[in-house]
mmCIF file of N, CA, C and O in Angstrom:
data_model
loop_
_atom_site.group_PDB
_atom_site.id
_atom_site.type_symbol
_atom_site.label_atom_id
_atom_site.label_comp_id
_atom_site.label_asym_id
_atom_site.label_seq_id
_atom_site.Cartn_x
_atom_site.Cartn_y
_atom_site.Cartn_z
ATOM 1 N N MET A 15 84.097 -0.125 -9.271
ATOM 2 C CA MET A 15 83.393 1.131 -9.398
ATOM 3 C C MET A 15 82.193 1.004 -10.342
ATOM 4 O O MET A 15 81.485 1.953 -10.573
ATOM 5 N N ASN A 16 81.979 -0.198 -10.862
ATOM 6 C CA ASN A 16 80.861 -0.421 -11.771
ATOM 7 C C ASN A 16 79.519 -0.401 -11.075
ATOM 8 O O ASN A 16 78.499 -0.220 -11.712
ATOM 9 N N ASP A 17 79.485 -0.628 -9.748
ATOM 10 C CA ASP A 17 78.220 -0.665 -9.041
ATOM 11 C C ASP A 17 77.747 0.715 -8.579
ATOM 12 O O ASP A 17 76.694 0.826 -7.989
ATOM 13 N N CYS A 18 78.510 1.754 -8.832
ATOM 14 C CA CYS A 18 78.111 3.116 -8.463
ATOM 15 C C CYS A 18 77.025 3.605 -9.421
ATOM 16 O O CYS A 18 77.083 3.338 -10.618
ATOM 17 N N PRO A 19 76.059 4.335 -8.896
ATOM 18 C CA PRO A 19 75.032 4.896 -9.784
ATOM 19 C C PRO A 19 75.644 5.905 -10.757
ATOM 20 O O PRO A 19 76.675 6.512 -10.496
ATOM 21 N N ALA A 20 74.992 6.077 -11.869
ATOM 22 C CA ALA A 20 75.476 6.998 -12.901
ATOM 23 C C ALA A 20 75.548 8.429 -12.383
ATOM 24 O O ALA A 20 76.443 9.186 -12.755
ATOM 25 N N ARG A 21 74.643 8.782 -11.490
ATOM 26 C CA ARG A 21 74.627 10.142 -10.940
ATOM 27 C C ARG A 21 75.883 10.408 -10.114
ATOM 28 O O ARG A 21 76.466 11.480 -10.183
ATOM 29 N N THR A 22 76.316 9.405 -9.340
ATOM 30 C CA THR A 22 77.528 9.544 -8.535
ATOM 31 C C THR A 22 78.748 9.673 -9.429
ATOM 32 O O THR A 22 79.626 10.504 -9.180
ATOM 33 N N LEU A 23 78.805 8.849 -10.470
ATOM 34 C CA LEU A 23 79.935 8.932 -11.394
ATOM 35 C C LEU A 23 79.978 10.284 -12.106
ATOM 36 O O LEU A 23 81.060 10.854 -12.302
ATOM 37 N N ALA A 24 78.829 10.809 -12.476
ATOM 38 C CA ALA A 24 78.788 12.123 -13.126
ATOM 39 C C ALA A 24 79.292 13.202 -12.173
ATOM 40 O O ALA A 24 80.036 14.100 -12.580
ATOM 41 N N PHE A 25 78.905 13.107 -10.888
ATOM 42 C CA PHE A 25 79.380 14.072 -9.907
ATOM 43 C C PHE A 25 80.889 13.965 -9.739
ATOM 44 O O PHE A 25 81.591 14.985 -9.683
ATOM 45 N N LEU A 26 81.405 12.740 -9.636
ATOM 46 C CA LEU A 26 82.846 12.558 -9.455
ATOM 47 C C LEU A 26 83.628 13.089 -10.652
ATOM 48 O O LEU A 26 84.693 13.687 -10.492
ATOM 49 N N ARG A 27 83.099 12.872 -11.858
ATOM 50 C CA ARG A 27 83.766 13.419 -13.053
ATOM 51 C C ARG A 27 83.787 14.942 -13.017
ATOM 52 O O ARG A 27 84.797 15.573 -13.311
ATOM 53 N N ALA A 28 82.649 15.540 -12.658
ATOM 54 C CA ALA A 28 82.580 17.005 -12.601
ATOM 55 C C ALA A 28 83.509 17.541 -11.520
ATOM 56 O O ALA A 28 84.189 18.563 -11.723
ATOM 57 N N ALA A 29 83.571 16.869 -10.365
ATOM 58 C CA ALA A 29 84.458 17.310 -9.292
ATOM 59 C C ALA A 29 85.916 17.187 -9.705
ATOM 60 O O ALA A 29 86.727 18.083 -9.427
ATOM 61 N N ALA A 30 86.274 16.111 -10.374
ATOM 62 C CA ALA A 30 87.649 15.922 -10.829
ATOM 63 C C ALA A 30 88.024 16.972 -11.880
ATOM 64 O O ALA A 30 89.130 17.528 -11.847
ATOM 65 N N LEU A 31 87.108 17.261 -12.786
ATOM 66 C CA LEU A 31 87.362 18.282 -13.805
ATOM 67 C C LEU A 31 87.518 19.657 -13.158
ATOM 68 O O LEU A 31 88.416 20.432 -13.524
ATOM 69 N N SER A 32 86.678 19.955 -12.191
ATOM 70 C CA SER A 32 86.761 21.229 -11.488
ATOM 71 C C SER A 32 88.088 21.346 -10.741
ATOM 72 O O SER A 32 88.743 22.392 -10.760
ATOM 73 N N PHE A 33 88.500 20.269 -10.084
ATOM 74 C CA PHE A 33 89.767 20.273 -9.357
ATOM 75 C C PHE A 33 90.945 20.462 -10.315
ATOM 76 O O PHE A 33 91.857 21.250 -10.053
ATOM 77 N N ALA A 34 90.906 19.765 -11.459
ATOM 78 C CA ALA A 34 91.979 19.892 -12.444
ATOM 79 C C ALA A 34 92.042 21.314 -13.006
ATOM 80 O O ALA A 34 93.136 21.873 -13.182
ATOM 81 N N ALA A 35 90.881 21.912 -13.259
ATOM 82 C CA ALA A 35 90.863 23.296 -13.752
ATOM 83 C C ALA A 35 91.423 24.243 -12.702
ATOM 84 O O ALA A 35 92.161 25.183 -13.030
ATOM 85 N N GLY A 36 91.101 23.998 -11.431
ATOM 86 C CA GLY A 36 91.652 24.819 -10.358
ATOM 87 C C GLY A 36 93.163 24.697 -10.256
ATOM 88 O O GLY A 36 93.868 25.688 -10.050
ATOM 89 N N LEU A 37 93.677 23.468 -10.405
ATOM 90 C CA LEU A 37 95.133 23.277 -10.393
ATOM 91 C C LEU A 37 95.800 24.011 -11.551
ATOM 92 O O LEU A 37 96.839 24.654 -11.384
ATOM 93 N N LEU A 38 95.185 23.921 -12.719
ATOM 94 C CA LEU A 38 95.727 24.605 -13.894
ATOM 95 C C LEU A 38 95.746 26.116 -13.684
ATOM 96 O O LEU A 38 96.752 26.786 -13.957
ATOM 97 N N MET A 39 94.652 26.666 -13.177
ATOM 98 C CA MET A 39 94.612 28.115 -12.947
ATOM 99 C C MET A 39 95.584 28.521 -11.846
ATOM 100 O O MET A 39 96.187 29.605 -11.913
ATOM 101 N N GLY A 40 95.754 27.686 -10.838
ATOM 102 C CA GLY A 40 96.746 27.971 -9.812
ATOM 103 C C GLY A 40 98.151 28.048 -10.395
ATOM 104 O O GLY A 40 98.945 28.917 -10.032
ATOM 105 N N ALA A 41 98.452 27.146 -11.331
ATOM 106 C CA ALA A 41 99.762 27.172 -11.990
ATOM 107 C C ALA A 41 99.919 28.429 -12.840
ATOM 108 O O ALA A 41 100.994 29.037 -12.891
ATOM 109 N N VAL A 42 98.822 28.841 -13.504
ATOM 110 C CA VAL A 42 98.882 30.067 -14.314
ATOM 111 C C VAL A 42 99.124 31.281 -13.418
ATOM 112 O O VAL A 42 99.966 32.130 -13.724
ATOM 113 N N TYR A 43 98.397 31.366 -12.301
ATOM 114 C CA TYR A 43 98.612 32.476 -11.371
ATOM 115 C C TYR A 43 100.049 32.470 -10.845
ATOM 116 O O TYR A 43 100.669 33.510 -10.716
ATOM 117 N N TRP A 44 100.568 31.281 -10.536
ATOM 118 C CA TRP A 44 101.938 31.186 -10.035
ATOM 119 C C TRP A 44 102.923 31.644 -11.107
ATOM 120 O O TRP A 44 103.847 32.403 -10.822
ATOM 121 N N ALA A 45 102.712 31.203 -12.364
ATOM 122 C CA ALA A 45 103.623 31.553 -13.451
ATOM 123 C C ALA A 45 103.620 33.054 -13.725
ATOM 124 O O ALA A 45 104.652 33.636 -14.066
ATOM 125 N N LEU A 46 102.466 33.690 -13.571
ATOM 126 C CA LEU A 46 102.365 35.128 -13.799
ATOM 127 C C LEU A 46 102.690 35.944 -12.547
ATOM 128 O O LEU A 46 102.643 37.166 -12.588
ATOM 129 N N ASP A 47 102.980 35.258 -11.448
ATOM 130 C CA ASP A 47 103.300 35.883 -10.164
ATOM 131 C C ASP A 47 102.166 36.814 -9.714
ATOM 132 O O ASP A 47 102.378 37.959 -9.338
ATOM 133 N N ILE A 48 100.936 36.276 -9.796
ATOM 134 C CA ILE A 48 99.736 37.011 -9.394
ATOM 135 C C ILE A 48 99.140 36.296 -8.190
ATOM 136 O O ILE A 48 99.094 35.074 -8.137
ATOM 137 N N ARG A 49 98.678 37.055 -7.232
ATOM 138 C CA ARG A 49 98.026 36.453 -6.072
ATOM 139 C C ARG A 49 96.623 36.018 -6.465
ATOM 140 O O ARG A 49 95.868 36.764 -7.096
ATOM 141 N N SER A 50 96.246 34.822 -6.083
ATOM 142 C CA SER A 50 94.954 34.255 -6.432
ATOM 143 C C SER A 50 93.823 35.007 -5.740
ATOM 144 O O SER A 50 93.925 35.338 -4.559
ATOM 145 N N PRO A 51 92.711 35.269 -6.443
ATOM 146 C CA PRO A 51 91.577 35.954 -5.814
ATOM 147 C C PRO A 51 90.709 35.021 -4.967
ATOM 148 O O PRO A 51 89.722 35.456 -4.396
ATOM 149 N N ALA A 52 91.079 33.743 -4.875
ATOM 150 C CA ALA A 52 90.284 32.782 -4.114
ATOM 151 C C ALA A 52 90.352 33.093 -2.622
ATOM 152 O O ALA A 52 91.370 33.587 -2.130
ATOM 153 N N PRO A 53 89.278 32.801 -1.895
ATOM 154 C CA PRO A 53 89.308 33.020 -0.448
ATOM 155 C C PRO A 53 90.277 32.049 0.219
ATOM 156 O O PRO A 53 90.611 31.015 -0.359
ATOM 157 N N PRO A 54 90.737 32.364 1.411
ATOM 158 C CA PRO A 54 91.661 31.460 2.087
ATOM 159 C C PRO A 54 90.984 30.125 2.426
ATOM 160 O O PRO A 54 89.756 30.003 2.381
ATOM 161 N N LEU A 55 91.791 29.157 2.773
ATOM 162 C CA LEU A 55 91.279 27.814 3.049
ATOM 163 C C LEU A 55 90.222 27.816 4.148
ATOM 164 O O LEU A 55 89.240 27.079 4.074
ATOM 165 N N LEU A 56 90.376 28.663 5.144
ATOM 166 C CA LEU A 56 89.398 28.726 6.227
ATOM 167 C C LEU A 56 88.027 29.157 5.700
ATOM 168 O O LEU A 56 86.999 28.606 6.088
ATOM 169 N N GLY A 57 88.000 30.098 4.791
ATOM 170 C CA GLY A 57 86.745 30.546 4.198
ATOM 171 C C GLY A 57 86.096 29.455 3.358
ATOM 172 O O GLY A 57 84.881 29.265 3.395
ATOM 173 N N LEU A 58 86.911 28.721 2.607
ATOM 174 C CA LEU A 58 86.370 27.620 1.802
ATOM 175 C C LEU A 58 85.823 26.513 2.693
ATOM 176 O O LEU A 58 84.808 25.894 2.367
ATOM 177 N N THR A 59 86.466 26.279 3.811
ATOM 178 C CA THR A 59 85.981 25.279 4.760
ATOM 179 C C THR A 59 84.613 25.691 5.305
ATOM 180 O O THR A 59 83.712 24.861 5.448
ATOM 181 N N GLY A 60 84.442 26.963 5.608
ATOM 182 C CA GLY A 60 83.155 27.460 6.078
ATOM 183 C C GLY A 60 82.066 27.298 5.036
ATOM 184 O O GLY A 60 80.940 26.899 5.351
ATOM 185 N N LEU A 61 82.379 27.593 3.787
ATOM 186 C CA LEU A 61 81.403 27.411 2.706
ATOM 187 C C LEU A 61 81.021 25.941 2.560
ATOM 188 O O LEU A 61 79.855 25.606 2.351
ATOM 189 N N PHE A 62 81.999 25.064 2.687
ATOM 190 C CA PHE A 62 81.731 23.634 2.608
ATOM 191 C C PHE A 62 80.797 23.205 3.741
ATOM 192 O O PHE A 62 79.873 22.419 3.537
ATOM 193 N N GLY A 63 81.003 23.745 4.933
ATOM 194 C CA GLY A 63 80.133 23.451 6.069
ATOM 195 C C GLY A 63 78.709 23.926 5.831
ATOM 196 O O GLY A 63 77.742 23.239 6.195
ATOM 197 N N ILE A 64 78.561 25.081 5.214
ATOM 198 C CA ILE A 64 77.230 25.606 4.903
ATOM 199 C C ILE A 64 76.503 24.668 3.944
ATOM 200 O O ILE A 64 75.331 24.334 4.141
ATOM 201 N N VAL A 65 77.193 24.229 2.909
ATOM 202 C CA VAL A 65 76.584 23.330 1.931
ATOM 203 C C VAL A 65 76.197 22.006 2.591
ATOM 204 O O VAL A 65 75.095 21.494 2.386
ATOM 205 N N LEU A 66 77.098 21.438 3.409
ATOM 206 C CA LEU A 66 76.786 20.180 4.083
ATOM 207 C C LEU A 66 75.609 20.338 5.039
ATOM 208 O O LEU A 66 74.738 19.463 5.109
ATOM 209 N N GLY A 67 75.550 21.436 5.774
ATOM 210 C CA GLY A 67 74.442 21.675 6.684
ATOM 211 C C GLY A 67 73.122 21.801 5.962
ATOM 212 O O GLY A 67 72.096 21.275 6.405
ATOM 213 N N GLU A 68 73.132 22.471 4.840
ATOM 214 C CA GLU A 68 71.910 22.629 4.046
ATOM 215 C C GLU A 68 71.430 21.281 3.521
ATOM 216 O O GLU A 68 70.243 20.960 3.589
ATOM 217 N N ARG A 69 72.365 20.477 3.033
ATOM 218 C CA ARG A 69 71.997 19.148 2.530
ATOM 219 C C ARG A 69 71.490 18.254 3.658
ATOM 220 O O ARG A 69 70.533 17.504 3.486
ATOM 221 N N ALA A 70 72.150 18.304 4.808
ATOM 222 C CA ALA A 70 71.736 17.470 5.946
ATOM 223 C C ALA A 70 70.333 17.853 6.412
ATOM 224 O O ALA A 70 69.494 16.983 6.675
ATOM 225 N N ALA A 71 70.066 19.145 6.523
ATOM 226 C CA ALA A 71 68.743 19.597 6.953
ATOM 227 C C ALA A 71 67.672 19.168 5.953
ATOM 228 O O ALA A 71 66.580 18.741 6.338
ATOM 229 N N SER A 72 67.980 19.240 4.674
ATOM 230 C CA SER A 72 67.036 18.826 3.644
ATOM 231 C C SER A 72 66.768 17.322 3.729
ATOM 232 O O SER A 72 65.628 16.877 3.608
ATOM 233 N N ALA A 73 67.823 16.539 3.950
ATOM 234 C CA ALA A 73 67.661 15.085 4.053
ATOM 235 C C ALA A 73 66.851 14.712 5.285
ATOM 236 O O ALA A 73 65.973 13.848 5.229
ATOM 237 N N ILE A 74 67.116 15.364 6.416
ATOM 238 C CA ILE A 74 66.376 15.084 7.648
ATOM 239 C C ILE A 74 64.906 15.447 7.479
ATOM 240 O O ILE A 74 64.019 14.700 7.881
ATOM 241 N N ARG A 75 64.655 16.566 6.854
ATOM 242 C CA ARG A 75 63.271 17.001 6.643
ATOM 243 C C ARG A 75 62.506 16.038 5.742
ATOM 244 O O ARG A 75 61.354 15.714 6.000
ATOM 245 N N SER A 76 63.159 15.558 4.682
ATOM 246 C CA SER A 76 62.469 14.640 3.774
ATOM 247 C C SER A 76 62.241 13.280 4.431
ATOM 248 O O SER A 76 61.227 12.643 4.183
ATOM 249 N N ARG A 77 63.151 12.838 5.282
ATOM 250 C CA ARG A 77 62.975 11.558 5.988
ATOM 251 C C ARG A 77 61.913 11.667 7.068
ATOM 252 O O ARG A 77 61.261 10.686 7.406
ATOM 253 N N ALA A 78 61.728 12.849 7.622
ATOM 254 C CA ALA A 78 60.735 13.050 8.677
ATOM 255 C C ALA A 78 59.326 13.171 8.099
ATOM 256 O O ALA A 78 58.378 13.361 8.839
ATOM 257 N N GLY A 79 59.205 13.089 6.794
ATOM 258 C CA GLY A 79 57.886 13.147 6.176
ATOM 259 C C GLY A 79 57.544 14.513 5.621
ATOM 260 O O GLY A 79 56.552 14.670 4.947
ATOM 261 N N GLY A 80 58.358 15.500 5.917
ATOM 262 C CA GLY A 80 58.120 16.831 5.371
ATOM 263 C C GLY A 80 58.613 16.910 3.946
ATOM 264 O O GLY A 80 59.380 16.084 3.472
ATOM 265 N N ARG A 81 58.149 17.889 3.272
ATOM 266 C CA ARG A 81 58.564 18.094 1.890
ATOM 267 C C ARG A 81 59.799 18.975 1.883
ATOM 268 O O ARG A 81 59.845 19.992 2.564
ATOM 269 N N ALA A 82 60.814 18.595 1.140
ATOM 270 C CA ALA A 82 62.034 19.388 1.044
ATOM 271 C C ALA A 82 61.731 20.679 0.292
ATOM 272 O O ALA A 82 60.973 20.696 -0.676
ATOM 273 N N ARG A 83 62.341 21.779 0.772
ATOM 274 C CA ARG A 83 62.142 23.055 0.090
ATOM 275 C C ARG A 83 62.859 23.050 -1.242
ATOM 276 O O ARG A 83 63.977 22.569 -1.350
ATOM 277 N N PRO A 84 62.253 23.619 -2.272
ATOM 278 C CA PRO A 84 62.949 23.703 -3.555
ATOM 279 C C PRO A 84 64.100 24.688 -3.456
ATOM 280 O O PRO A 84 64.058 25.657 -2.704
ATOM 281 N N SER A 85 65.131 24.418 -4.217
ATOM 282 C CA SER A 85 66.302 25.287 -4.226
ATOM 283 C C SER A 85 65.959 26.605 -4.898
ATOM 284 O O SER A 85 65.275 26.644 -5.913
ATOM 285 N N ARG A 86 66.458 27.688 -4.354
ATOM 286 C CA ARG A 86 66.207 29.009 -4.952
ATOM 287 C C ARG A 86 67.278 29.365 -5.970
ATOM 288 O O ARG A 86 67.151 30.321 -6.698
ATOM 289 N N SER A 87 68.378 28.601 -5.980
ATOM 290 C CA SER A 87 69.471 28.944 -6.870
ATOM 291 C C SER A 87 69.212 28.525 -8.313
ATOM 292 O O SER A 87 69.829 29.031 -9.216
ATOM 293 N N ALA A 88 68.320 27.569 -8.536
ATOM 294 C CA ALA A 88 68.050 27.104 -9.889
ATOM 295 C C ALA A 88 66.546 27.033 -10.119
ATOM 296 O O ALA A 88 65.924 26.002 -9.944
ATOM 297 N N PRO A 89 65.914 28.148 -10.512
ATOM 298 C CA PRO A 89 64.470 28.129 -10.733
ATOM 299 C C PRO A 89 64.121 27.256 -11.934
ATOM 300 O O PRO A 89 64.919 27.068 -12.834
ATOM 301 N N SER A 90 62.918 26.735 -11.918
ATOM 302 C CA SER A 90 62.481 25.912 -13.040
ATOM 303 C C SER A 90 62.294 26.790 -14.272
ATOM 304 O O SER A 90 62.141 28.006 -14.184
ATOM 305 N N ALA A 91 62.275 26.148 -15.416
ATOM 306 C CA ALA A 91 62.122 26.898 -16.666
ATOM 307 C C ALA A 91 60.784 27.612 -16.716
ATOM 308 O O ALA A 91 60.663 28.689 -17.292
ATOM 309 N N ALA A 92 59.762 27.016 -16.094
ATOM 310 C CA ALA A 92 58.438 27.631 -16.115
ATOM 311 C C ALA A 92 58.392 28.909 -15.280
ATOM 312 O O ALA A 92 57.628 29.821 -15.562
ATOM 313 N N GLY A 93 59.225 28.984 -14.242
ATOM 314 C CA GLY A 93 59.216 30.135 -13.356
ATOM 315 C C GLY A 93 60.145 31.256 -13.783
ATOM 316 O O GLY A 93 60.221 32.281 -13.131
ATOM 317 N N ARG A 94 60.833 31.085 -14.867
ATOM 318 C CA ARG A 94 61.791 32.106 -15.308
ATOM 319 C C ARG A 94 61.095 33.222 -16.058
ATOM 320 O O ARG A 94 60.177 33.006 -16.831
ATOM 321 N N ARG A 95 61.569 34.430 -15.793
ATOM 322 C CA ARG A 95 61.094 35.582 -16.547
ATOM 323 C C ARG A 95 62.199 36.017 -17.493
ATOM 324 O O ARG A 95 63.370 35.856 -17.184
ATOM 325 N N PRO A 96 61.850 36.601 -18.624
ATOM 326 C CA PRO A 96 62.899 37.070 -19.535
ATOM 327 C C PRO A 96 63.691 38.203 -18.889
ATOM 328 O O PRO A 96 63.161 38.994 -18.114
ATOM 329 N N LEU A 97 64.968 38.245 -19.180
ATOM 330 C CA LEU A 97 65.821 39.298 -18.653
ATOM 331 C C LEU A 97 65.525 40.614 -19.359
ATOM 332 O O LEU A 97 65.203 40.635 -20.549
ATOM 333 N N PRO A 98 65.648 41.739 -18.640
ATOM 334 C CA PRO A 98 65.443 43.031 -19.302
ATOM 335 C C PRO A 98 66.584 43.293 -20.272
ATOM 336 O O PRO A 98 67.666 42.734 -20.135
ATOM 337 N N PRO A 99 66.358 44.153 -21.258
ATOM 338 C CA PRO A 99 67.430 44.466 -22.202
ATOM 339 C C PRO A 99 68.606 45.103 -21.476
ATOM 340 O O PRO A 99 68.446 45.800 -20.480
ATOM 341 N N HIS A 100 69.796 44.831 -21.979
ATOM 342 C CA HIS A 100 71.021 45.337 -21.361
ATOM 343 C C HIS A 100 71.132 46.839 -21.579
ATOM 344 O O HIS A 100 70.937 47.338 -22.676
ATOM 345 N N GLU A 101 71.431 47.549 -20.505
ATOM 346 C CA GLU A 101 71.633 48.992 -20.601
ATOM 347 C C GLU A 101 73.104 49.291 -20.380
ATOM 348 O O GLU A 101 73.728 48.728 -19.505
ATOM 349 N N GLU A 102 73.631 50.156 -21.183
ATOM 350 C CA GLU A 102 75.015 50.583 -20.996
ATOM 351 C C GLU A 102 75.085 51.511 -19.795
ATOM 352 O O GLU A 102 74.222 52.358 -19.588
ATOM 353 N N TYR A 103 76.108 51.352 -18.978
ATOM 354 C CA TYR A 103 76.282 52.192 -17.814
ATOM 355 C C TYR A 103 76.967 53.478 -18.221
ATOM 356 O O TYR A 103 78.003 53.455 -18.874
ATOM 357 N N ASP A 104 76.374 54.593 -17.833
ATOM 358 C CA ASP A 104 76.936 55.906 -18.147
ATOM 359 C C ASP A 104 77.799 56.335 -16.965
ATOM 360 O O ASP A 104 77.302 56.688 -15.901
ATOM 361 N N HIS A 105 79.115 56.277 -17.128
ATOM 362 C CA HIS A 105 80.047 56.613 -16.051
ATOM 363 C C HIS A 105 80.023 58.106 -15.716
ATOM 364 O O HIS A 105 80.388 58.494 -14.618
ATOM 365 N N ASP A 106 79.593 58.925 -16.653
ATOM 366 C CA ASP A 106 79.582 60.374 -16.409
ATOM 367 C C ASP A 106 78.335 60.822 -15.655
ATOM 368 O O ASP A 106 78.306 61.908 -15.111
ATOM 369 N N ARG A 107 77.308 59.999 -15.643
ATOM 370 C CA ARG A 107 76.072 60.356 -14.996
ATOM 371 C C ARG A 107 76.247 60.266 -13.472
ATOM 372 O O ARG A 107 76.784 59.313 -12.966
ATOM 373 N N THR A 108 75.781 61.257 -12.757
ATOM 374 C CA THR A 108 75.863 61.241 -11.305
ATOM 375 C C THR A 108 74.613 60.583 -10.749
ATOM 376 O O THR A 108 73.550 60.623 -11.358
ATOM 377 N N LEU A 109 74.755 59.976 -9.572
ATOM 378 C CA LEU A 109 73.621 59.299 -8.978
ATOM 379 C C LEU A 109 72.731 60.223 -8.246
ATOM 380 O O LEU A 109 72.683 61.029 -7.626
#
């Protein structure tokens, strides 16, 4: 495993940590006899397909000579605007 790039190893560590945290939380939910709020396996499979499709389309586009679209989920620091101040929600106020 020494010939793997550092980026791959970092991803595998993060995935293993995420999986371990999920197992731990699953045990906590089981111990408290609470139903997990996670979507069913079929829904997670669909989400996984969406992610793979997005990555595949991006890879095909970059190999075809086109420029890959930047991700909208993580804007650059230069493009960030400051968040507005937090407002308390007034439950008594009608809409």
